[in-house]
């Protein structure tokens, strides 16, 4: 080891000191111990493995569940002149060989891998050739069926024990209870791991849940009071645009962010928010990875998240500078019913999963027993339409099949195109009159979607193709022509998804092999949703206490700033006023010090209530400067 952890921290990150408990975690990793670090969002988990990796020769293998998260970390390290790489989705064997040659001879320090990639014998053989100094498991809760995002492929990570038996592990997560930690230890075969756990209690963060019917009106009230940086989480891409437009129209500067934006659009939205030219960002849960902004004052959940883990993780982006911050959740009875119904409508049965997989094989004409080597272009919406399938259930099924190593698919398959006319309806009619060959097509588009002159609208090229009796490719070509002629602005999806089958076609047998894991995954998803609904409806126990107990921190200390605690304070406040009136009625006129002595209450609180009762004209002050009933 050539440099101390603090020297590395200062050189690459520009910080003088670590955040608790980073330094003790790093010390244990440097001593070659296996480590589990359970640190809340914003506690700087990445530094806990990045600094030890930089302290020694060789490469750190980082297992991470999301391509976007890996790319984000690789980019952040590159900005610090630290060489890091990840295997892109759909990379060919030749590209992977070149990448590993670079890793061996190019001074690289980090290789980010998905757990699915690790299942490849070819990748395993290439990893054997590397000098590995540390194995880091990010989002380690995914290894447990009790975790909120269980991925069976995480169970196969322990293959690295056979490849590099002497290398130590660090498993990191922001959300894990006792059962999940036990599963991490067992499934990674960790040797007496050193477990570091930072409390989930955040004394500066007020969890406040508001039961409201007019959510937009409440947004206006909230943002009228505070102009600090904020995130508004919603549950659809369409809502990010609609609510951002609503806020802008009401004088609040905001931008929007969702998974369907291009890389450039995401960067612009992020930069505008970071620099606070638009201090409010309305986003889906795609916004969150790699956020490094410590002065977020407010996180608002406009829609209900699906688990306590997701809720806590997203709320945890507020108040990282340790100043007072708020996590506001807006809900009503309809939201609770919708969340329950959504769970049922998006959870496929084993029979439905088998049917969707069989449809995939038929769609790509794969014979029984075959394992195709090619990658397929996959149009998600066209596939759902062709087999008359629920997009929600197909989406969930693809994730389940991906997580269980049946296939590999990139995450762009549900991306939507958008369209907006940039000229008036009169100009469109004039254009149609001079271009008869495309006039019927323009008419079909206008009949299919409303509001195309007023706002950017999500469209489906496949639906337009069906109505216009043509193909999706011809629709795209005609929309591009209208875009080039400056009649409209068309933002097409960048590409179809790339789908690769990882196992031979065996239809039902393929699903039967992992049906037990699939059932557990769906049961856990249901359990997590029901636990969150209970959290929302339980307005008798302090929100912080509920959250801490959920994560096995047995706390009875009330936070004093959540909606439940504030309601209790208000109740006690009204009671104190009643007690003051009662004692004056019994004893006659009294001074404030006499009232304090008789009630055994705080002098400041009593003075506040006396002023309140004077304003209400329930009491008055006599010529002896004592309080009496009116």
Coordinates of C-alpha atoms in Angstrom, one line a residue:
X1 CA 0.0 0.0 0.0
X2 CA 1.6 3.2 -1.2
X3 CA -0.8 5.8 0.1
X4 CA -2.9 6.1 3.3
X5 CA -6.7 6.1 2.9
X6 CA -6.9 9.8 3.8
X7 CA -4.2 10.7 1.2
X8 CA -6.2 8.8 -1.5
X9 CA -9.5 10.5 -0.3
X10 CA -7.8 14.0 -0.5
X11 CA -6.1 13.3 -3.9
X12 CA -9.1 11.9 -5.8
X13 CA -12.1 13.2 -4.0
X14 CA -10.8 16.5 -2.5
X15 CA -12.2 15.7 1.0
X16 CA -10.1 16.0 4.2
X17 CA -12.1 13.7 6.4
X18 CA -14.3 10.6 6.1
X19 CA -18.0 10.4 7.0
X20 CA -18.7 8.0 9.9
X21 CA -18.3 5.0 9.6
X22 CA -16.4 5.1 6.3
X23 CA -12.9 5.0 7.9
X24 CA -13.6 2.0 10.1
X25 CA -15.1 0.1 7.2
X26 CA -12.1 0.9 5.0
X27 CA -9.7 -0.2 7.8
X28 CA -11.5 -3.6 8.0
X29 CA -11.4 -4.1 4.2
X30 CA -7.6 -3.1 4.1
X31 CA -7.0 -5.8 6.8
X32 CA -8.5 -8.3 4.3
X33 CA -11.6 -9.0 6.4
X34 CA -15.0 -9.8 4.8
X35 CA -17.3 -6.9 5.4
X36 CA -21.0 -6.1 5.2
X37 CA -21.7 -2.3 5.2
X38 CA -25.3 -1.4 5.8
X39 CA -25.3 2.3 5.2
X40 CA -28.3 4.5 4.4
X41 CA -28.6 6.5 1.2
X42 CA -26.1 9.4 1.2
X43 CA -23.6 7.7 3.6
X44 CA -21.0 7.3 0.9
X45 CA -21.0 3.5 0.3
X46 CA -18.9 3.6 -2.9
X47 CA -15.9 5.1 -1.2
X48 CA -15.8 2.2 1.2
X49 CA -14.6 -0.1 -1.6
X50 CA -13.1 2.4 -4.0
X51 CA -10.4 3.6 -1.6
X52 CA -9.2 0.1 -0.5
X53 CA -9.1 -0.9 -4.2
X54 CA -6.9 2.1 -5.1
X55 CA -4.6 1.3 -2.1
X56 CA -3.5 -2.0 -3.5
X57 CA -2.2 -3.3 -6.9
X58 CA -4.7 -5.1 -9.1
X59 CA -8.4 -4.7 -10.0
X60 CA -11.6 -4.5 -7.9
X61 CA -14.5 -6.5 -9.2
X62 CA -17.8 -4.7 -8.6
X63 CA -21.0 -6.7 -9.0
X64 CA -23.9 -4.3 -9.6
X65 CA -27.5 -5.0 -10.8
X66 CA -28.1 -2.1 -13.2
X67 CA -26.2 -1.2 -16.4
X68 CA -27.1 2.5 -15.9
X69 CA -25.7 2.5 -12.4
X70 CA -22.5 0.8 -13.6
X71 CA -22.1 3.3 -16.4
X72 CA -22.7 6.1 -14.0
X73 CA -20.0 4.9 -11.6
X74 CA -17.5 4.3 -14.4
X75 CA -18.1 7.8 -15.7
X76 CA -17.7 9.3 -12.2
X77 CA -14.4 7.5 -11.7
X78 CA -13.1 8.4 -15.1
X79 CA -13.7 12.1 -14.3
X80 CA -11.3 11.6 -11.3
X81 CA -8.7 10.0 -13.7
X82 CA -9.4 6.6 -12.3
X83 CA -9.5 3.9 -15.0
X84 CA -12.7 1.8 -14.7
X85 CA -14.8 -0.3 -17.2
X86 CA -18.0 -2.3 -17.5
X87 CA -19.1 -4.9 -20.0
X88 CA -21.8 -3.2 -22.2
X89 CA -25.1 -5.0 -22.8
X90 CA -24.9 -7.1 -26.0
X91 CA -21.1 -6.9 -26.3
X92 CA -19.6 -9.5 -28.7
X93 CA -17.0 -12.1 -27.7
X94 CA -14.3 -10.2 -29.6
X95 CA -15.2 -6.9 -27.8
X96 CA -15.0 -8.7 -24.4
X97 CA -11.6 -10.2 -25.2
X98 CA -10.3 -6.7 -26.1
X99 CA -11.8 -5.2 -22.9
X100 CA -10.1 -7.9 -20.8
X101 CA -6.8 -7.2 -22.5
X102 CA -7.2 -3.5 -21.6
X103 CA -8.0 -4.5 -18.0
X104 CA -4.8 -6.6 -17.8
X105 CA -2.4 -4.2 -19.4
X106 CA -4.0 -0.8 -19.3
X107 CA -3.7 0.2 -15.6
X108 CA -7.4 -0.3 -14.9
X109 CA -8.6 -0.4 -11.2
X110 CA -12.3 -1.4 -11.5
X111 CA -14.4 -3.8 -13.5
X112 CA -18.2 -3.5 -13.1
X113 CA -20.2 -6.7 -13.9
X114 CA -23.8 -7.7 -13.7
X115 CA -24.5 -11.0 -11.8
X116 CA -26.0 -12.4 -15.0
X117 CA -22.7 -11.7 -16.9
X118 CA -20.9 -13.6 -14.2
X119 CA -22.8 -16.8 -15.0
X120 CA -20.9 -17.0 -18.4
X121 CA -18.1 -19.6 -18.3
X122 CA -16.3 -17.5 -20.8
X123 CA -16.4 -14.4 -18.4
X124 CA -15.3 -16.6 -15.5
X125 CA -12.3 -17.8 -17.5
X126 CA -11.3 -14.2 -18.3
X127 CA -11.7 -13.2 -14.7
X128 CA -9.2 -15.9 -13.7
X129 CA -6.6 -14.0 -15.8
X130 CA -7.0 -10.8 -13.7
X131 CA -5.1 -9.8 -10.5
X132 CA -8.1 -9.1 -8.3
X133 CA -7.6 -7.2 -5.0
X134 CA -11.2 -6.9 -3.8
X135 CA -14.7 -8.1 -4.7
X136 CA -17.5 -5.6 -4.0
X137 CA -21.1 -6.6 -4.1
X138 CA -23.3 -3.5 -4.6
X139 CA -27.0 -3.6 -3.7
X140 CA -26.3 -6.8 -1.8
X141 CA -29.9 -7.1 -0.5
X142 CA -30.7 -8.5 -4.0
X143 CA -29.2 -11.8 -2.9
X144 CA -32.0 -12.4 -0.4
X145 CA -35.5 -13.6 -1.2
X146 CA -36.5 -11.3 1.7
X147 CA -34.9 -8.3 0.1
X148 CA -37.1 -5.8 -1.8
X149 CA -35.5 -6.5 -5.1
X150 CA -34.6 -10.2 -5.0
X151 CA -32.5 -11.4 -8.0
X152 CA -31.7 -15.1 -8.0
X153 CA -28.6 -14.5 -10.2
X154 CA -27.0 -12.8 -7.1
X155 CA -26.9 -16.3 -5.6
X156 CA -24.3 -17.3 -8.2
X157 CA -21.8 -14.6 -7.2
X158 CA -20.1 -17.1 -4.8
X159 CA -18.5 -18.7 -7.9
X160 CA -15.9 -16.0 -7.4
X161 CA -14.8 -17.9 -4.3
X162 CA -13.6 -20.7 -6.5
X163 CA -12.0 -18.4 -9.0
X164 CA -10.2 -16.1 -6.5
X165 CA -10.4 -17.9 -3.1
X166 CA -8.1 -15.6 -1.1
X167 CA -9.8 -12.3 -2.1
X168 CA -12.0 -10.7 0.5
X169 CA -15.5 -9.3 0.0
X170 CA -17.4 -6.2 0.9
X171 CA -21.2 -6.4 0.5
X172 CA -23.0 -3.0 0.5
X173 CA -26.6 -2.1 0.8
X174 CA -28.7 0.8 2.0
X175 CA -31.7 -1.3 2.9
X176 CA -31.5 -4.6 4.8
X177 CA -33.0 -6.1 7.9
X178 CA -31.6 -8.9 10.1
X179 CA -33.0 -11.7 7.8
X180 CA -31.5 -10.1 4.7
X181 CA -28.0 -9.8 6.4
X182 CA -28.1 -13.5 7.4
X183 CA -28.9 -14.4 3.8
X184 CA -26.0 -12.2 2.5
X185 CA -23.6 -14.0 4.8
X186 CA -24.8 -17.5 3.9
X187 CA -25.2 -17.0 0.1
X188 CA -21.8 -15.3 -0.3
X189 CA -20.1 -17.9 2.1
X190 CA -18.5 -15.0 4.0
X191 CA -16.0 -15.8 6.7
X192 CA -17.0 -14.2 10.0
X193 CA -17.8 -10.9 8.4
X194 CA -17.3 -7.6 10.1
X195 CA -20.8 -6.0 10.0
X196 CA -21.0 -2.2 10.0
X197 CA -24.5 -0.7 10.4
X198 CA -25.3 3.0 10.5
X199 CA -28.6 3.9 12.1
X200 CA -31.5 4.8 9.7
X201 CA -32.5 7.6 12.1
X202 CA -32.2 11.0 10.6
X203 CA -32.9 13.7 13.2
X204 CA -33.0 16.4 10.5
X205 CA -35.5 14.7 8.2
X206 CA -39.2 15.1 8.8
X207 CA -41.4 12.3 7.3
X208 CA -44.8 13.9 6.7
X209 CA -47.7 12.1 5.1
X210 CA -50.7 14.2 3.9
X211 CA -54.1 12.8 3.0
X212 CA -55.3 15.2 0.4
X213 CA -57.7 15.1 -2.6
X214 CA -56.2 18.1 -4.4
X215 CA -52.5 17.1 -4.8
X216 CA -51.7 19.9 -7.4
X217 CA -53.1 22.5 -5.0
X218 CA -50.9 21.1 -2.2
X219 CA -47.9 21.3 -4.4
X220 CA -48.5 25.0 -5.0
X221 CA -48.8 25.5 -1.2
X222 CA -45.6 23.6 -0.5
X223 CA -43.5 25.4 -3.2
X224 CA -44.9 28.8 -2.2
X225 CA -43.4 28.2 1.3
X226 CA -40.0 26.8 0.1
X227 CA -37.9 27.7 -3.0
X228 CA -35.1 25.3 -2.1
X229 CA -33.9 22.4 -4.4
X230 CA -36.5 19.6 -4.5
X231 CA -37.4 16.3 -6.1
X232 CA -41.0 15.3 -6.9
X233 CA -41.3 11.6 -7.5
X234 CA -44.2 10.4 -9.7
X235 CA -45.1 6.9 -11.1
X236 CA -45.2 7.6 -14.9
X237 CA -43.1 9.3 -17.6
X238 CA -46.2 11.2 -18.7
X239 CA -46.8 12.7 -15.2
X240 CA -43.2 14.0 -15.1
X241 CA -43.9 16.2 -18.1
X242 CA -47.5 17.2 -17.0
X243 CA -46.6 18.2 -13.4
X244 CA -43.4 20.0 -14.5
X245 CA -45.5 22.0 -17.0
X246 CA -48.1 22.7 -14.3
X247 CA -45.4 24.0 -11.9
X248 CA -43.8 26.1 -14.6
X249 CA -47.2 27.6 -15.5
X250 CA -47.6 28.6 -11.8
X251 CA -44.3 30.3 -11.6
X252 CA -42.1 27.6 -10.2
X253 CA -39.0 26.6 -12.2
X254 CA -38.9 22.9 -12.8
X255 CA -37.6 20.2 -15.2
X256 CA -38.5 16.6 -15.7
X257 CA -36.5 13.3 -15.8
X258 CA -37.5 9.8 -16.8
X259 CA -36.0 6.6 -18.2
X260 CA -37.3 7.3 -21.8
X261 CA -35.1 10.5 -22.3
X262 CA -32.0 10.3 -24.4
X263 CA -28.6 10.5 -22.6
X264 CA -28.3 14.1 -23.7
X265 CA -31.8 15.1 -22.4
X266 CA -31.1 13.4 -19.1
X267 CA -27.8 15.2 -18.7
X268 CA -29.4 18.6 -19.5
X269 CA -32.2 18.0 -17.0
X270 CA -29.7 16.9 -14.4
X271 CA -27.3 19.8 -15.0
X272 CA -30.2 22.4 -14.8
X273 CA -31.3 20.9 -11.5
X274 CA -27.8 20.7 -10.1
X275 CA -27.0 24.3 -11.0
X276 CA -30.5 25.3 -9.7
X277 CA -31.6 27.0 -12.9
X278 CA -34.6 24.7 -12.4
X279 CA -34.4 23.9 -8.7
X280 CA -37.4 21.5 -8.8
X281 CA -37.1 18.2 -10.8
X282 CA -40.2 16.0 -11.4
X283 CA -39.0 12.4 -11.9
X284 CA -39.7 8.7 -12.0
X285 CA -37.6 6.5 -9.8
X286 CA -35.2 6.3 -12.7
X287 CA -33.8 9.5 -11.1
X288 CA -31.6 8.7 -8.1
X289 CA -28.5 6.9 -9.1
X290 CA -25.3 8.9 -8.6
X291 CA -27.1 12.0 -7.2
X292 CA -24.5 14.1 -5.4
X293 CA -26.3 17.2 -4.1
X294 CA -26.3 17.9 -0.4
X295 CA -28.7 20.8 -0.2
X296 CA -32.0 19.1 -1.3
X297 CA -34.5 20.5 1.1
X298 CA -37.5 18.5 0.0
X299 CA -38.5 15.2 -1.5
X300 CA -42.2 14.8 -2.4
X301 CA -43.8 11.6 -3.3
X302 CA -46.8 12.5 -5.5
X303 CA -47.6 8.8 -6.0
X304 CA -47.0 5.9 -3.6
X305 CA -43.8 3.9 -3.9
X306 CA -44.1 0.1 -3.7
X307 CA -42.1 -0.6 -0.6
X308 CA -40.7 1.0 2.6
X309 CA -37.2 0.3 1.3
X310 CA -37.8 2.4 -1.9
X311 CA -39.5 5.1 0.1
X312 CA -36.7 5.4 2.6
X313 CA -34.0 5.4 -0.1
X314 CA -35.7 8.1 -2.1
X315 CA -36.5 10.2 1.0
X316 CA -32.8 9.9 2.0
X317 CA -31.8 12.2 -0.8
X318 CA -33.0 15.1 1.2
X319 CA -31.0 16.8 4.0
X320 CA -27.6 15.3 3.3
X321 CA -26.1 18.6 4.6
X322 CA -27.6 17.7 8.0
X323 CA -29.9 20.8 7.8
X324 CA -33.6 20.4 8.4
X325 CA -35.3 18.8 5.4
X326 CA -38.7 17.3 4.6
X327 CA -40.1 14.2 3.0
X328 CA -43.7 14.8 2.0
X329 CA -46.0 12.1 0.8
X330 CA -49.3 13.0 -0.8
X331 CA -52.0 10.3 -0.9
X332 CA -55.7 9.6 -0.8
X333 CA -57.9 6.5 -0.6
X334 CA -57.9 6.1 -4.4
X335 CA -54.0 5.9 -4.3
X336 CA -54.1 3.1 -1.8
X337 CA -56.7 1.1 -3.9
X338 CA -54.7 1.8 -7.0
X339 CA -51.5 0.5 -5.5
X340 CA -53.2 -2.7 -4.4
X341 CA -54.8 -3.2 -7.9
X342 CA -51.5 -2.4 -9.6
X343 CA -49.8 -5.1 -7.7
X344 CA -52.3 -7.7 -8.9
X345 CA -52.4 -6.4 -12.5
X346 CA -48.6 -6.5 -12.8
X347 CA -48.0 -9.8 -11.1
X348 CA -48.1 -12.7 -13.6
X349 CA -48.9 -16.3 -12.6
X350 CA -46.5 -19.1 -13.4
X351 CA -48.9 -20.2 -16.1
X352 CA -48.8 -16.7 -17.7
X353 CA -45.0 -16.6 -17.5
X354 CA -44.8 -19.9 -19.3
X355 CA -47.2 -18.6 -22.0
X356 CA -45.2 -15.4 -22.5
X357 CA -41.9 -17.3 -22.8
X358 CA -43.5 -19.7 -25.3
X359 CA -44.8 -16.7 -27.3
X360 CA -41.2 -15.2 -27.3
X361 CA -39.9 -18.5 -28.8
X362 CA -42.6 -18.5 -31.4
X363 CA -42.1 -14.8 -32.2
X364 CA -38.4 -15.4 -33.0
X365 CA -39.1 -18.9 -34.6
X366 CA -36.8 -20.8 -32.3
X367 CA -37.1 -24.6 -32.5
X368 CA -37.5 -26.8 -29.4
X369 CA -34.2 -27.7 -27.9
X370 CA -32.2 -25.0 -29.7
X371 CA -30.1 -22.3 -28.1
X372 CA -29.7 -19.5 -30.6
X373 CA -26.4 -17.6 -30.5
X374 CA -27.6 -14.4 -32.1
X375 CA -29.1 -11.3 -30.5
X376 CA -32.6 -10.3 -31.6
X377 CA -34.1 -6.9 -32.2
X378 CA -37.2 -6.8 -29.9
X379 CA -40.1 -4.4 -30.3
X380 CA -41.9 -4.7 -26.9
X381 CA -45.2 -3.0 -27.9
X382 CA -45.5 -4.9 -31.2
X383 CA -44.9 -8.2 -29.4
X384 CA -47.6 -7.4 -26.8
X385 CA -50.1 -6.4 -29.5
X386 CA -49.3 -9.4 -31.6
X387 CA -50.2 -11.9 -28.8
X388 CA -52.8 -9.7 -27.1
X389 CA -50.8 -9.5 -23.8
X390 CA -50.8 -7.1 -20.9
X391 CA -47.8 -4.7 -21.2
X392 CA -47.5 -4.7 -17.4
X393 CA -47.4 -8.5 -17.1
X394 CA -45.0 -8.8 -20.1
X395 CA -42.7 -6.1 -18.5
X396 CA -42.7 -8.0 -15.2
X397 CA -42.2 -11.3 -16.9
X398 CA -39.2 -10.1 -18.9
X399 CA -37.6 -8.8 -15.7
X400 CA -38.2 -12.2 -14.0
X401 CA -36.8 -14.2 -16.9
X402 CA -33.8 -11.8 -17.0
X403 CA -33.2 -12.1 -13.3
X404 CA -33.4 -15.9 -13.4
X405 CA -30.9 -16.2 -16.2
X406 CA -33.3 -17.4 -18.9
X407 CA -32.6 -14.5 -21.2
X408 CA -30.8 -11.1 -21.2
X409 CA -32.6 -8.0 -22.4
X410 CA -31.5 -4.3 -22.2
X411 CA -33.8 -1.9 -20.4
X412 CA -34.9 0.3 -23.3
X413 CA -37.7 -2.0 -24.5
X414 CA -40.5 0.1 -22.9
X415 CA -39.3 3.4 -24.2
X416 CA -41.9 5.5 -25.9
X417 CA -41.7 7.9 -28.8
X418 CA -43.2 11.5 -28.6
X419 CA -44.7 13.8 -31.2
X420 CA -45.8 17.5 -31.3
X421 CA -46.8 19.6 -34.3
X422 CA -44.7 22.8 -34.4
X423 CA -47.0 24.7 -36.8
X424 CA -50.7 25.7 -36.8
X425 CA -53.5 23.4 -38.0
X426 CA -54.0 25.8 -41.0
X427 CA -50.4 25.2 -42.1
X428 CA -50.8 21.5 -41.7
X429 CA -53.9 21.6 -44.0
X430 CA -51.9 23.7 -46.5
X431 CA -49.1 21.2 -46.4
X432 CA -51.5 18.3 -46.9
X433 CA -53.0 20.0 -50.0
X434 CA -49.6 20.2 -51.7
X435 CA -48.5 16.7 -50.6
X436 CA -51.3 14.3 -51.4
X437 CA -49.2 11.2 -51.0
X438 CA -48.8 11.9 -47.2
X439 CA -52.1 13.7 -46.5
X440 CA -54.0 10.5 -45.4
X441 CA -51.2 9.6 -43.1
X442 CA -51.3 13.0 -41.4
X443 CA -55.0 12.7 -41.0
X444 CA -54.6 9.2 -39.4
X445 CA -52.1 10.6 -36.9
X446 CA -54.4 13.5 -36.0
X447 CA -57.4 11.1 -35.5
X448 CA -55.3 8.7 -33.4
X449 CA -54.0 11.3 -30.9
X450 CA -55.5 14.5 -29.4
X451 CA -53.6 17.5 -28.2
X452 CA -50.7 17.2 -30.7
X453 CA -50.7 21.0 -31.4
X454 CA -50.7 21.9 -27.7
X455 CA -48.1 19.5 -26.1
X456 CA -45.6 16.8 -26.6
X457 CA -47.6 13.5 -26.7
X458 CA -46.4 9.9 -26.3
X459 CA -47.2 7.9 -29.4
X460 CA -47.0 4.3 -30.6
X461 CA -45.7 3.8 -34.2
X462 CA -47.2 0.3 -34.2
X463 CA -50.7 1.6 -33.4
X464 CA -50.4 4.2 -36.2
X465 CA -49.2 1.6 -38.6
X466 CA -52.2 -0.6 -37.9
X467 CA -54.6 2.3 -38.5
X468 CA -52.9 3.5 -41.6
X469 CA -52.6 -0.1 -43.0
X470 CA -48.8 0.2 -43.3
X471 CA -45.7 -1.0 -41.4
X472 CA -44.0 0.6 -38.4
X473 CA -40.9 1.3 -40.5
X474 CA -42.9 3.2 -43.0
X475 CA -44.6 5.2 -40.2
X476 CA -41.1 6.1 -38.8
X477 CA -39.9 7.1 -42.2
X478 CA -43.0 9.4 -42.8
X479 CA -42.7 11.0 -39.4
X480 CA -39.0 11.7 -40.0
X481 CA -39.9 13.4 -43.3
X482 CA -42.5 15.6 -41.5
X483 CA -39.9 16.3 -38.9
X484 CA -37.3 17.3 -41.6
X485 CA -40.0 19.5 -43.3
X486 CA -40.4 21.3 -39.9
X487 CA -44.1 20.4 -39.6
X488 CA -43.7 18.6 -36.3
X489 CA -41.1 17.5 -33.7
X490 CA -40.7 13.7 -33.7
X491 CA -38.6 12.0 -31.0
X492 CA -38.4 8.4 -31.9
X493 CA -37.1 5.7 -29.6
X494 CA -33.4 5.2 -30.1
X495 CA -33.7 1.5 -31.0
X496 CA -35.5 -1.7 -30.3
X497 CA -34.3 -3.8 -27.4
X498 CA -31.6 -6.4 -27.8
X499 CA -32.7 -9.8 -26.6
X500 CA -30.4 -12.8 -26.1
X501 CA -31.6 -16.3 -25.0
X502 CA -29.3 -17.8 -22.4
X503 CA -30.8 -21.3 -22.2
X504 CA -32.1 -23.8 -24.8
X505 CA -35.8 -23.8 -25.6
X506 CA -37.6 -26.2 -23.3
X507 CA -40.9 -24.3 -22.8
X508 CA -42.5 -25.3 -19.5
X509 CA -39.4 -27.0 -18.1
X510 CA -37.4 -23.8 -18.3
X511 CA -39.8 -22.0 -16.0
X512 CA -40.4 -25.0 -13.8
X513 CA -36.7 -25.0 -12.9
X514 CA -37.0 -21.6 -11.3
X515 CA -40.7 -21.5 -10.4
X516 CA -40.0 -21.7 -6.7
X517 CA -37.8 -18.6 -6.9
X518 CA -40.4 -16.8 -9.0
X519 CA -43.2 -17.5 -6.6
X520 CA -41.0 -16.2 -3.7
X521 CA -40.3 -13.1 -5.7
X522 CA -44.0 -12.4 -6.4
X523 CA -44.9 -13.2 -2.7
X524 CA -42.2 -10.9 -1.4
X525 CA -43.4 -8.1 -3.8
X526 CA -46.9 -8.5 -2.4
X527 CA -45.7 -8.5 1.2
X528 CA -43.6 -5.4 0.7
X529 CA -46.5 -3.5 -0.9
X530 CA -48.8 -4.4 2.0
X531 CA -46.2 -3.4 4.6
X532 CA -45.9 0.0 2.9
X533 CA -49.7 0.4 2.8
X534 CA -49.8 -0.4 6.6
X535 CA -47.0 2.2 7.1
X536 CA -49.1 4.9 5.3
X537 CA -52.3 4.0 7.2
X538 CA -50.7 3.8 10.6
X539 CA -51.0 7.4 11.9
X540 CA -50.7 6.5 15.6
X541 CA -47.0 5.6 15.8
X542 CA -44.1 8.0 15.0
X543 CA -43.0 7.6 11.4
X544 CA -39.3 7.3 12.4
X545 CA -40.1 4.6 15.0
X546 CA -42.0 2.6 12.3
X547 CA -39.1 2.8 9.8
X548 CA -36.4 2.0 12.4
X549 CA -38.4 -1.0 13.7
X550 CA -38.9 -2.2 10.1
X551 CA -35.1 -2.3 9.8
X552 CA -34.7 -4.1 13.2
X553 CA -33.7 -1.0 15.2
X554 CA -35.8 -1.3 18.3
X555 CA -36.4 2.4 19.0
X556 CA -39.1 4.0 21.1
X557 CA -37.8 7.6 20.9
X558 CA -40.1 9.8 18.9
X559 CA -38.6 12.1 16.3
X560 CA -40.9 15.0 17.2
X561 CA -41.1 16.3 13.6
X562 CA -43.1 13.8 11.6
X563 CA -46.9 14.2 10.9
X564 CA -47.8 11.8 13.7
X565 CA -45.6 13.6 16.3
X566 CA -46.9 17.0 15.2
X567 CA -50.5 15.8 15.5
X568 CA -49.8 14.6 19.0
X569 CA -48.1 17.9 19.9
X570 CA -51.2 19.8 18.6
X571 CA -53.4 17.5 20.7
X572 CA -51.3 18.2 23.8
X573 CA -51.3 21.9 23.0
X574 CA -55.1 22.1 23.0
X575 CA -55.1 20.1 26.2
X576 CA -52.8 22.7 27.9
X577 CA -55.1 25.5 27.0
X578 CA -58.1 23.6 28.5
X579 CA -56.0 23.0 31.7
X580 CA -55.2 26.7 32.0
X581 CA -58.9 27.6 31.7
X582 CA -59.9 24.9 34.2
X583 CA -57.4 26.0 36.8
X584 CA -58.4 29.7 36.5
X585 CA -62.0 28.7 36.9
X586 CA -61.2 26.7 40.1
X587 CA -58.7 29.1 41.7
X588 CA -59.8 32.5 40.4
X589 CA -57.2 35.0 39.0
X590 CA -53.6 33.8 38.7
X591 CA -50.2 35.0 37.6
X592 CA -48.3 33.1 34.9
X593 CA -45.8 31.8 37.5
X594 CA -48.7 30.5 39.7
X595 CA -50.2 28.8 36.7
X596 CA -46.8 27.2 35.9
X597 CA -46.4 25.9 39.5
X598 CA -49.9 24.4 39.6
X599 CA -49.6 22.7 36.2
X600 CA -46.0 21.7 36.3
X601 CA -45.6 22.8 32.6
X602 CA -42.9 24.6 30.7
X603 CA -43.0 28.4 31.3
X604 CA -42.5 29.2 27.5
X605 CA -45.4 26.9 26.5
X606 CA -47.7 28.5 29.2
X607 CA -46.9 32.0 28.0
X608 CA -47.7 31.0 24.4
X609 CA -51.1 29.5 25.4
X610 CA -51.9 32.5 27.6
X611 CA -51.3 34.8 24.5
X612 CA -53.5 32.5 22.4
X613 CA -56.4 32.5 25.0
X614 CA -56.1 36.4 25.3
X615 CA -56.4 36.6 21.5
X616 CA -59.4 34.4 21.6
X617 CA -60.9 36.7 24.4
X618 CA -61.4 33.7 26.6
X619 CA -59.3 35.3 29.4
X620 CA -58.2 38.9 30.2
X621 CA -55.6 40.6 32.5
X622 CA -56.9 42.4 35.6
X623 CA -55.3 45.4 37.3
X624 CA -53.2 43.1 39.5
X625 CA -51.6 41.8 36.3
X626 CA -53.2 38.4 36.8
X627 CA -55.2 36.3 34.3
X628 CA -58.9 35.8 34.8
X629 CA -61.9 34.4 32.9
X630 CA -63.9 36.7 30.8

